[in-house]
Short mmCIF file of C-alpha atoms and ligand atoms in Angstrom, two decimals:
data_model
loop_
_atom_site.label_atom_id
_atom_site.label_comp_id
_atom_site.label_asym_id
_atom_site.label_seq_id
_atom_site.Cartn_x
_atom_site.Cartn_y
_atom_site.Cartn_z
CA MET A 1 -11.10 -3.69 -21.85
CA ARG A 2 -12.26 -0.79 -19.66
CA VAL A 3 -15.43 -2.64 -18.76
CA PHE A 4 -13.46 -5.82 -18.10
CA LEU A 5 -10.99 -4.05 -15.80
CA SER A 6 -13.70 -2.10 -14.04
CA GLY A 7 -15.78 -5.16 -13.18
CA MET A 8 -12.84 -7.34 -12.17
CA PRO A 9 -12.85 -8.34 -8.46
CA LYS A 10 -9.73 -6.71 -7.05
CA ALA A 11 -7.29 -6.76 -4.16
CA GLU A 12 -5.15 -3.81 -3.00
CA LEU A 13 -2.06 -4.64 -0.98
CA HIS A 14 -0.28 -1.29 -1.00
CA LEU A 15 -2.59 1.53 0.00
CA HIS A 16 -2.01 4.24 2.63
CA LEU A 17 -4.86 5.72 4.65
CA GLU A 18 -2.94 9.00 4.84
CA GLY A 19 -2.61 9.14 1.04
CA SER A 20 -6.30 8.47 0.52
CA LEU A 21 -7.72 11.74 1.86
CA SER A 22 -9.47 13.64 -0.89
CA PRO A 23 -9.04 17.44 -1.06
CA GLU A 24 -12.71 17.75 -0.07
CA THR A 25 -12.25 15.46 2.95
CA ILE A 26 -9.11 17.31 4.05
CA ALA A 27 -10.89 20.68 3.77
CA ALA A 28 -13.97 19.45 5.65
CA ILE A 29 -11.85 18.00 8.48
CA ALA A 30 -9.62 21.10 8.63
CA LYS A 31 -12.69 23.31 9.00
CA ARG A 32 -14.26 21.04 11.60
CA ASN A 33 -11.03 21.24 13.62
CA GLY A 34 -10.82 25.04 13.35
CA LEU A 35 -7.50 25.02 11.45
CA ASP A 36 -6.32 28.01 9.44
CA TYR A 37 -4.89 26.11 6.46
CA PHE A 38 -6.28 23.61 3.93
CA THR A 39 -9.80 24.87 4.62
CA THR A 40 -10.72 24.72 0.92
CA ALA A 41 -10.24 21.87 -1.57
CA GLU A 42 -8.59 24.37 -3.97
CA GLU A 43 -5.87 25.16 -1.45
CA VAL A 44 -5.14 21.43 -1.03
CA GLU A 45 -5.07 20.93 -4.80
CA ARG A 46 -2.61 23.82 -5.20
CA SER A 47 -0.28 22.27 -2.63
CA LEU A 48 -0.50 18.94 -4.46
CA ALA A 49 0.31 20.57 -7.79
CA ASP A 50 3.23 22.55 -6.35
CA ARG A 51 5.08 19.71 -4.64
CA PRO A 52 8.63 19.05 -5.81
CA PRO A 53 9.35 15.80 -7.70
CA GLY A 54 10.69 12.68 -6.01
CA LEU A 55 9.90 10.86 -2.78
CA MET A 56 10.87 13.69 -0.40
CA GLY A 57 8.83 16.23 -2.36
CA PHE A 58 5.89 13.86 -2.30
CA LEU A 59 6.22 13.38 1.46
CA LYS A 60 6.11 17.14 2.14
CA HIS A 61 2.50 17.46 1.01
CA HIS A 62 1.66 13.98 2.31
CA PHE A 63 2.65 14.92 5.90
CA LYS A 64 1.05 18.36 5.84
CA SER A 65 -2.34 17.14 4.61
CA GLN A 66 -2.67 14.33 7.16
CA GLU A 67 -2.05 16.74 10.03
CA VAL A 68 -5.63 17.94 9.75
CA MET A 69 -6.71 14.62 11.29
CA GLN A 70 -7.09 14.87 15.04
CA SER A 71 -10.12 13.12 16.50
CA ARG A 72 -11.36 9.55 16.51
CA GLN A 73 -14.18 10.72 14.22
CA ASP A 74 -11.64 12.08 11.69
CA PHE A 75 -9.99 8.67 11.43
CA TYR A 76 -13.35 6.96 11.20
CA ASP A 77 -14.55 9.24 8.39
CA ALA A 78 -11.29 8.88 6.45
CA THR A 79 -11.39 5.09 6.64
CA TYR A 80 -15.06 4.68 5.84
CA GLY A 81 -14.80 7.20 2.98
CA LEU A 82 -11.88 5.27 1.51
CA ALA A 83 -13.81 2.00 1.77
CA ALA A 84 -16.66 3.53 -0.23
CA LYS A 85 -14.17 4.42 -2.99
CA LEU A 86 -12.77 0.89 -2.92
CA LYS A 87 -16.28 -0.46 -3.32
CA GLU A 88 -16.81 1.70 -6.43
CA ASN A 89 -13.68 0.06 -7.85
CA ASN A 90 -14.86 -3.49 -7.09
CA VAL A 91 -12.05 -3.95 -4.59
CA VAL A 92 -13.11 -6.93 -2.49
CA TYR A 93 -10.03 -7.08 -0.27
CA ALA A 94 -7.55 -4.43 0.92
CA ASP A 95 -4.58 -4.31 3.24
CA LEU A 96 -4.49 -0.74 4.51
CA PHE A 97 -1.27 0.92 5.74
CA PHE A 98 -1.34 3.52 8.47
CA ASP A 99 1.46 5.52 10.12
CA PRO A 100 0.83 5.66 13.90
CA GLN A 101 3.95 7.72 14.64
CA ALA A 102 2.82 10.51 12.29
CA HIS A 103 -0.18 10.97 14.57
CA THR A 104 1.07 10.06 18.07
CA SER A 105 4.01 12.45 17.54
CA ARG A 106 1.40 15.24 17.22
CA GLY A 107 -0.15 14.35 20.56
CA ILE A 108 -2.97 12.15 19.26
CA SER A 109 -3.51 9.04 21.35
CA PHE A 110 -2.90 5.67 19.71
CA SER A 111 -6.26 4.43 20.96
CA ASP A 112 -8.21 7.40 19.50
CA MET A 113 -6.50 7.06 16.14
CA PHE A 114 -6.76 3.30 16.02
CA GLY A 115 -10.27 3.23 17.46
CA GLY A 116 -11.60 5.42 14.63
CA LEU A 117 -9.71 3.54 11.94
CA ASP A 118 -10.73 0.12 13.20
CA ALA A 119 -14.40 1.08 13.63
CA GLY A 120 -14.40 2.57 10.12
CA ARG A 121 -13.09 -0.58 8.50
CA ARG A 122 -15.39 -2.83 10.55
CA ASP A 123 -18.49 -0.83 9.61
CA ALA A 124 -17.34 -0.84 5.98
CA GLU A 125 -16.93 -4.58 6.13
CA ALA A 126 -20.44 -5.06 7.54
CA GLU A 127 -22.19 -2.48 5.35
CA LEU A 128 -20.19 -2.57 2.09
CA GLY A 129 -18.89 -6.14 2.15
CA ILE A 130 -15.19 -5.26 1.71
CA GLU A 131 -12.59 -7.13 3.74
CA ILE A 132 -9.95 -4.72 5.07
CA ASN A 133 -6.92 -5.66 7.18
CA LEU A 134 -4.54 -3.17 8.77
CA ILE A 135 -0.76 -2.88 8.49
CA MET A 136 0.94 -0.37 10.80
CA CYS A 137 4.10 1.14 9.40
CA ILE A 138 7.32 2.22 11.05
CA GLN A 139 8.41 5.61 9.75
CA ARG A 140 11.99 4.76 8.86
CA GLU A 141 13.33 8.29 9.48
CA ARG A 142 12.36 8.00 13.17
CA SER A 143 14.37 6.20 15.86
CA VAL A 144 14.41 2.52 16.73
CA ASP A 145 13.17 3.44 20.22
CA SER A 146 10.18 5.22 18.70
CA ALA A 147 9.37 2.10 16.63
CA PHE A 148 9.52 -0.07 19.77
CA GLU A 149 7.25 2.42 21.52
CA MET A 150 4.76 2.05 18.67
CA LEU A 151 4.80 -1.76 19.09
CA ASP A 152 4.10 -1.29 22.82
CA GLN A 153 1.18 1.04 22.08
CA ALA A 154 -0.24 -1.43 19.57
CA ALA A 155 -0.06 -4.41 21.96
CA PRO A 156 -3.66 -4.10 23.23
CA PHE A 157 -4.86 -4.15 19.60
CA ARG A 158 -2.50 -6.89 18.40
CA ASP A 159 -5.25 -9.18 17.09
CA ARG A 160 -6.71 -6.37 14.95
CA ILE A 161 -3.46 -5.49 13.12
CA ILE A 162 -2.28 -8.04 10.57
CA GLY A 163 1.19 -6.79 9.81
CA LEU A 164 4.11 -4.47 10.39
CA GLY A 165 5.39 -2.38 7.49
CA MET A 166 7.87 0.47 7.02
CA ASP A 167 7.47 3.61 4.92
CA SER A 168 8.47 7.31 4.52
CA GLY A 169 11.99 8.47 3.89
CA PRO A 170 14.71 9.23 3.13
CA GLU A 171 15.42 5.55 2.58
CA TYR A 172 19.15 6.01 2.10
CA GLY A 173 20.61 6.08 5.61
CA ASN A 174 17.51 4.35 6.99
CA PRO A 175 17.86 0.81 5.57
CA PRO A 176 15.70 -2.16 6.63
CA VAL A 177 18.44 -3.49 8.98
CA LYS A 178 18.09 -0.37 11.10
CA PHE A 179 14.89 -1.96 12.44
CA ARG A 180 15.96 -5.62 12.52
CA GLN A 181 15.26 -5.96 16.26
CA VAL A 182 11.87 -4.28 15.94
CA TYR A 183 10.94 -6.67 13.12
CA ALA A 184 12.25 -9.64 15.15
CA ARG A 185 9.97 -8.73 18.06
CA ALA A 186 7.02 -8.15 15.72
CA ARG A 187 7.58 -11.60 14.23
CA GLU A 188 7.53 -13.14 17.73
CA GLU A 189 4.27 -11.33 18.39
CA GLY A 190 2.75 -12.85 15.27
CA TYR A 191 2.70 -9.93 12.82
CA TYR A 192 3.34 -10.49 9.13
CA LEU A 193 6.25 -8.36 7.92
CA THR A 194 6.65 -6.06 4.95
CA GLY A 195 8.41 -2.79 4.11
CA HIS A 196 8.91 -0.11 1.47
CA HIS A 197 11.77 -0.25 -1.03
CA ASP A 198 10.97 2.83 -3.10
CA VAL A 199 12.05 2.77 -6.73
CA ASP A 200 15.36 4.36 -7.73
CA VAL A 201 16.54 5.24 -4.27
CA ARG A 202 20.22 4.66 -3.57
CA ASP A 203 21.08 1.03 -2.62
CA SER A 204 17.55 -0.22 -3.28
CA VAL A 205 18.76 -3.66 -4.42
CA GLU A 206 20.89 -4.07 -1.30
CA HIS A 207 17.91 -3.09 0.85
CA ILE A 208 15.73 -5.74 -0.81
CA TRP A 209 18.37 -8.39 -0.09
CA GLN A 210 18.46 -7.26 3.56
CA SER A 211 14.70 -7.59 3.82
CA LEU A 212 14.76 -11.09 2.36
CA GLU A 213 17.78 -12.53 4.10
CA ILE A 214 18.11 -10.63 7.37
CA ILE A 215 14.60 -9.43 8.23
CA GLY A 216 12.68 -12.31 6.60
CA MET A 217 9.90 -10.13 5.20
CA ASP A 218 6.75 -11.78 3.86
CA ARG A 219 6.22 -9.21 1.11
CA ILE A 220 8.26 -6.44 -0.47
CA ASP A 221 6.56 -3.08 -1.09
CA HIS A 222 7.64 -1.44 -4.38
CA GLY A 223 10.98 -3.25 -4.85
CA LEU A 224 10.97 -2.91 -8.65
CA ASN A 225 14.72 -2.22 -8.78
CA ALA A 226 15.05 -5.97 -8.18
CA VAL A 227 14.99 -6.16 -11.96
CA ASP A 228 18.54 -4.71 -11.94
CA ASP A 229 19.95 -7.84 -10.25
CA PRO A 230 19.37 -11.14 -12.12
CA ARG A 231 20.27 -13.18 -9.03
CA LEU A 232 17.65 -11.31 -7.00
CA VAL A 233 15.03 -11.84 -9.71
CA THR A 234 15.70 -15.60 -9.60
CA GLU A 235 15.52 -15.63 -5.81
CA LEU A 236 12.23 -13.69 -5.67
CA ALA A 237 10.68 -16.09 -8.18
CA ARG A 238 12.01 -19.13 -6.30
CA ARG A 239 10.51 -17.89 -3.03
CA ASP A 240 7.25 -16.80 -4.67
CA MET A 241 7.83 -13.46 -2.94
CA CYS A 242 5.33 -10.81 -3.96
CA LEU A 243 6.31 -7.25 -4.84
CA THR A 244 3.53 -4.70 -4.40
CA GLY A 245 4.22 -2.52 -7.43
CA SER A 246 2.72 0.96 -7.68
CA PRO A 247 2.88 2.26 -11.25
CA VAL A 248 1.51 5.65 -10.25
CA LYS A 249 1.17 8.53 -12.68
CA ARG A 250 1.56 12.17 -11.74
CA THR A 251 0.00 14.94 -13.82
CA THR A 252 3.35 15.68 -15.41
CA ASP A 253 4.10 12.04 -16.36
CA PRO A 254 3.20 10.92 -19.88
CA ALA A 255 2.42 7.38 -18.68
CA PRO A 256 2.41 5.34 -15.46
CA GLN A 257 5.89 4.83 -14.02
CA ASP A 258 7.81 1.55 -14.13
CA VAL A 259 5.66 -0.29 -16.67
CA ASP A 260 8.72 -1.87 -18.31
CA ARG A 261 10.15 -3.04 -15.00
CA ILE A 262 6.86 -4.63 -14.03
CA LYS A 263 6.62 -6.41 -17.38
CA LYS A 264 10.17 -7.76 -17.07
CA LEU A 265 9.53 -9.06 -13.56
CA ASP A 266 6.25 -10.63 -14.65
CA GLU A 267 7.96 -12.28 -17.62
CA ALA A 268 10.62 -13.66 -15.27
CA GLY A 269 7.91 -15.32 -13.16
CA VAL A 270 8.08 -12.92 -10.19
CA CYS A 271 4.82 -12.32 -8.32
CA VAL A 272 4.23 -8.61 -8.91
CA SER A 273 0.90 -6.91 -8.21
CA LEU A 274 -0.49 -3.48 -9.12
CA ASN A 275 -1.46 -1.05 -6.38
CA THR A 276 -2.46 2.60 -6.07
CA ASP A 277 -0.25 3.54 -3.06
CA ASP A 278 -1.73 7.01 -2.41
CA PRO A 279 -4.74 7.28 -4.71
CA GLU A 280 -5.67 10.87 -3.77
CA GLU A 281 -2.12 12.13 -4.32
CA PHE A 282 -1.52 10.82 -7.84
CA GLU A 283 -3.37 11.34 -11.09
CA SER A 284 -3.55 7.54 -11.47
CA GLY A 285 -6.15 7.62 -8.68
CA TYR A 286 -8.01 4.48 -7.66
CA LEU A 287 -7.44 0.94 -8.87
CA THR A 288 -9.73 0.68 -11.89
CA ASN A 289 -8.22 3.82 -13.39
CA MET A 290 -4.69 2.68 -12.62
CA LEU A 291 -5.31 -0.71 -14.26
CA ILE A 292 -6.64 1.03 -17.37
CA LEU A 293 -3.58 3.30 -17.58
CA PHE A 294 -1.23 0.37 -17.02
CA GLN A 295 -2.96 -1.75 -19.64
CA GLN A 296 -2.79 1.04 -22.20
CA ALA A 297 0.93 1.56 -21.59
CA SER A 298 1.83 -2.13 -21.46
CA GLY A 299 -0.37 -3.52 -24.21
CA TYR A 300 -1.24 -6.35 -21.83
CA SER A 301 -4.15 -8.67 -22.70
CA GLU A 302 -7.15 -9.39 -20.48
CA ALA A 303 -5.43 -12.65 -19.44
CA ASP A 304 -2.22 -10.77 -18.53
CA MET A 305 -4.15 -8.22 -16.46
CA THR A 306 -5.96 -11.07 -14.72
CA ARG A 307 -2.61 -12.69 -13.90
CA LEU A 308 -1.38 -9.52 -12.19
CA MET A 309 -4.57 -9.48 -10.13
CA LEU A 310 -4.16 -13.18 -9.32
CA ASN A 311 -0.69 -12.28 -8.01
CA ALA A 312 -2.31 -9.93 -5.49
CA PHE A 313 -4.77 -12.57 -4.30
CA ASN A 314 -1.90 -15.08 -4.08
CA ALA A 315 -0.01 -12.77 -1.74
CA LEU A 316 -2.84 -12.30 0.78
CA TRP A 317 -2.05 -13.11 4.39
CA LEU A 318 -5.09 -15.32 4.80
CA GLY A 319 -5.75 -19.01 5.32
CA ASP A 320 -6.06 -21.37 2.36
CA VAL A 321 -9.84 -21.61 2.50
CA GLU A 322 -10.32 -17.83 2.34
CA LYS A 323 -7.73 -17.47 -0.39
CA ARG A 324 -9.31 -20.21 -2.47
CA ALA A 325 -12.64 -18.38 -2.28
CA TYR A 326 -11.00 -15.24 -3.71
CA PHE A 327 -9.21 -17.23 -6.45
CA ALA A 328 -12.57 -18.78 -7.39
CA GLN A 329 -14.18 -15.35 -7.61
CA LEU A 330 -11.48 -14.10 -10.00
CA ARG A 331 -11.47 -17.30 -12.04
CA GLU A 332 -15.23 -17.21 -12.42
CA TYR A 333 -15.06 -13.57 -13.56
CA ALA A 334 -12.37 -14.40 -16.12
CA GLY A 335 -14.34 -17.39 -17.39
CA ALA A 336 -17.55 -15.40 -17.72
CA ASN A 337 -15.61 -12.92 -19.86
CA GLY A 338 -14.10 -15.54 -22.16
CA VAL A 339 -10.58 -15.40 -20.70
CA ALA A 340 -8.89 -18.83 -20.67
CA TRP A 341 -7.36 -19.65 -17.27
CA ALA A 342 -4.40 -21.36 -18.97
CA ASP A 343 -3.54 -17.98 -20.55
CA VAL A 344 -3.76 -16.31 -17.14
CA THR A 345 -1.44 -18.79 -15.44
CA ARG A 346 0.68 -19.43 -18.58
CA GLN A 347 0.44 -23.18 -17.99
N1 HPA B 1 7.02 5.57 0.09
C1 HPA B 1 7.38 6.00 1.32
N2 HPA B 1 6.50 6.51 2.16
C2 HPA B 1 5.22 6.58 1.78
C3 HPA B 1 4.81 6.15 0.54
C4 HPA B 1 5.75 5.59 -0.34
O1 HPA B 1 5.42 5.15 -1.47
N3 HPA B 1 3.48 6.36 0.46
C5 HPA B 1 3.11 6.89 1.64
N4 HPA B 1 4.16 7.03 2.46
ZN1 ZN B 2 3.59 3.28 -0.23
#
């Protein structure tokens, strides 16, 4: 099973650049920029270990560590370094989230940040053969005006950014509808739309409904509380709406989170995929390791694990020809490993 999961061609749809900085990378960049904190990997690891539980505790370390990034070169190195890790995990396609406001609010220019990121993913594509598209996220705790300003700053790079997302927190008090006008303009400008619905935050189910019915999102990030509302489960399945699940595991967790919810959604015919979210900030790490942990906790077969990966490829924002090529790659891999496609698709 480990060998099967390791070799499987993979897609990642929920992956943050800012959560993919290794302690070594953070320390090297901090030193290069002459900072007086996070100059050793041990110091970064201590901060990771000491963070309080829950989303807001997670975000405390998450924000502090990314502040080391300042120059175009920093963003280039972070992106290219991440792509090399993806390659090791046989990830062939990734949608990569980034948080412009977290950087522009510190005085970094949008074009420096984006220039480094975009050059990093383009070089990775040419040299490592991984397709990476970029999703810029609104930080939901910031103002609507700030989100509009971000869209303005992104306008010159519109054709190099595939989608608009929304992350950070707290989520309660900052629901999807707060940004309905921002999303409406992004839709007019041709962006695909997605957004975070972190698990077990207050009113999560209501927020998912808002994103479906009012915003018209194309994907739902996290969103696993949908399982609490049978009508929502039916609606997600009917629309073939994909949830980008992230069954991450922290050091203190006995097993990956939300395995039962993911199984229930999968059994109900909802398109749910497995993603690492912030691979350097959770013990679950990169995608091969996460798949292994999920499989062990779920008891899923090779065919079941292939179906969850097929869900990710199904949810790509690409044309039919490109998507069919990815389906074929996965199907060929399954076939070569004796996995019947009828078991994968349950047809
Ligand atoms: N939720 C909210 N904000 C985030 C996350 C997340 O899972 N990861 C990185 N920023
Ligand atoms: Zn996330």
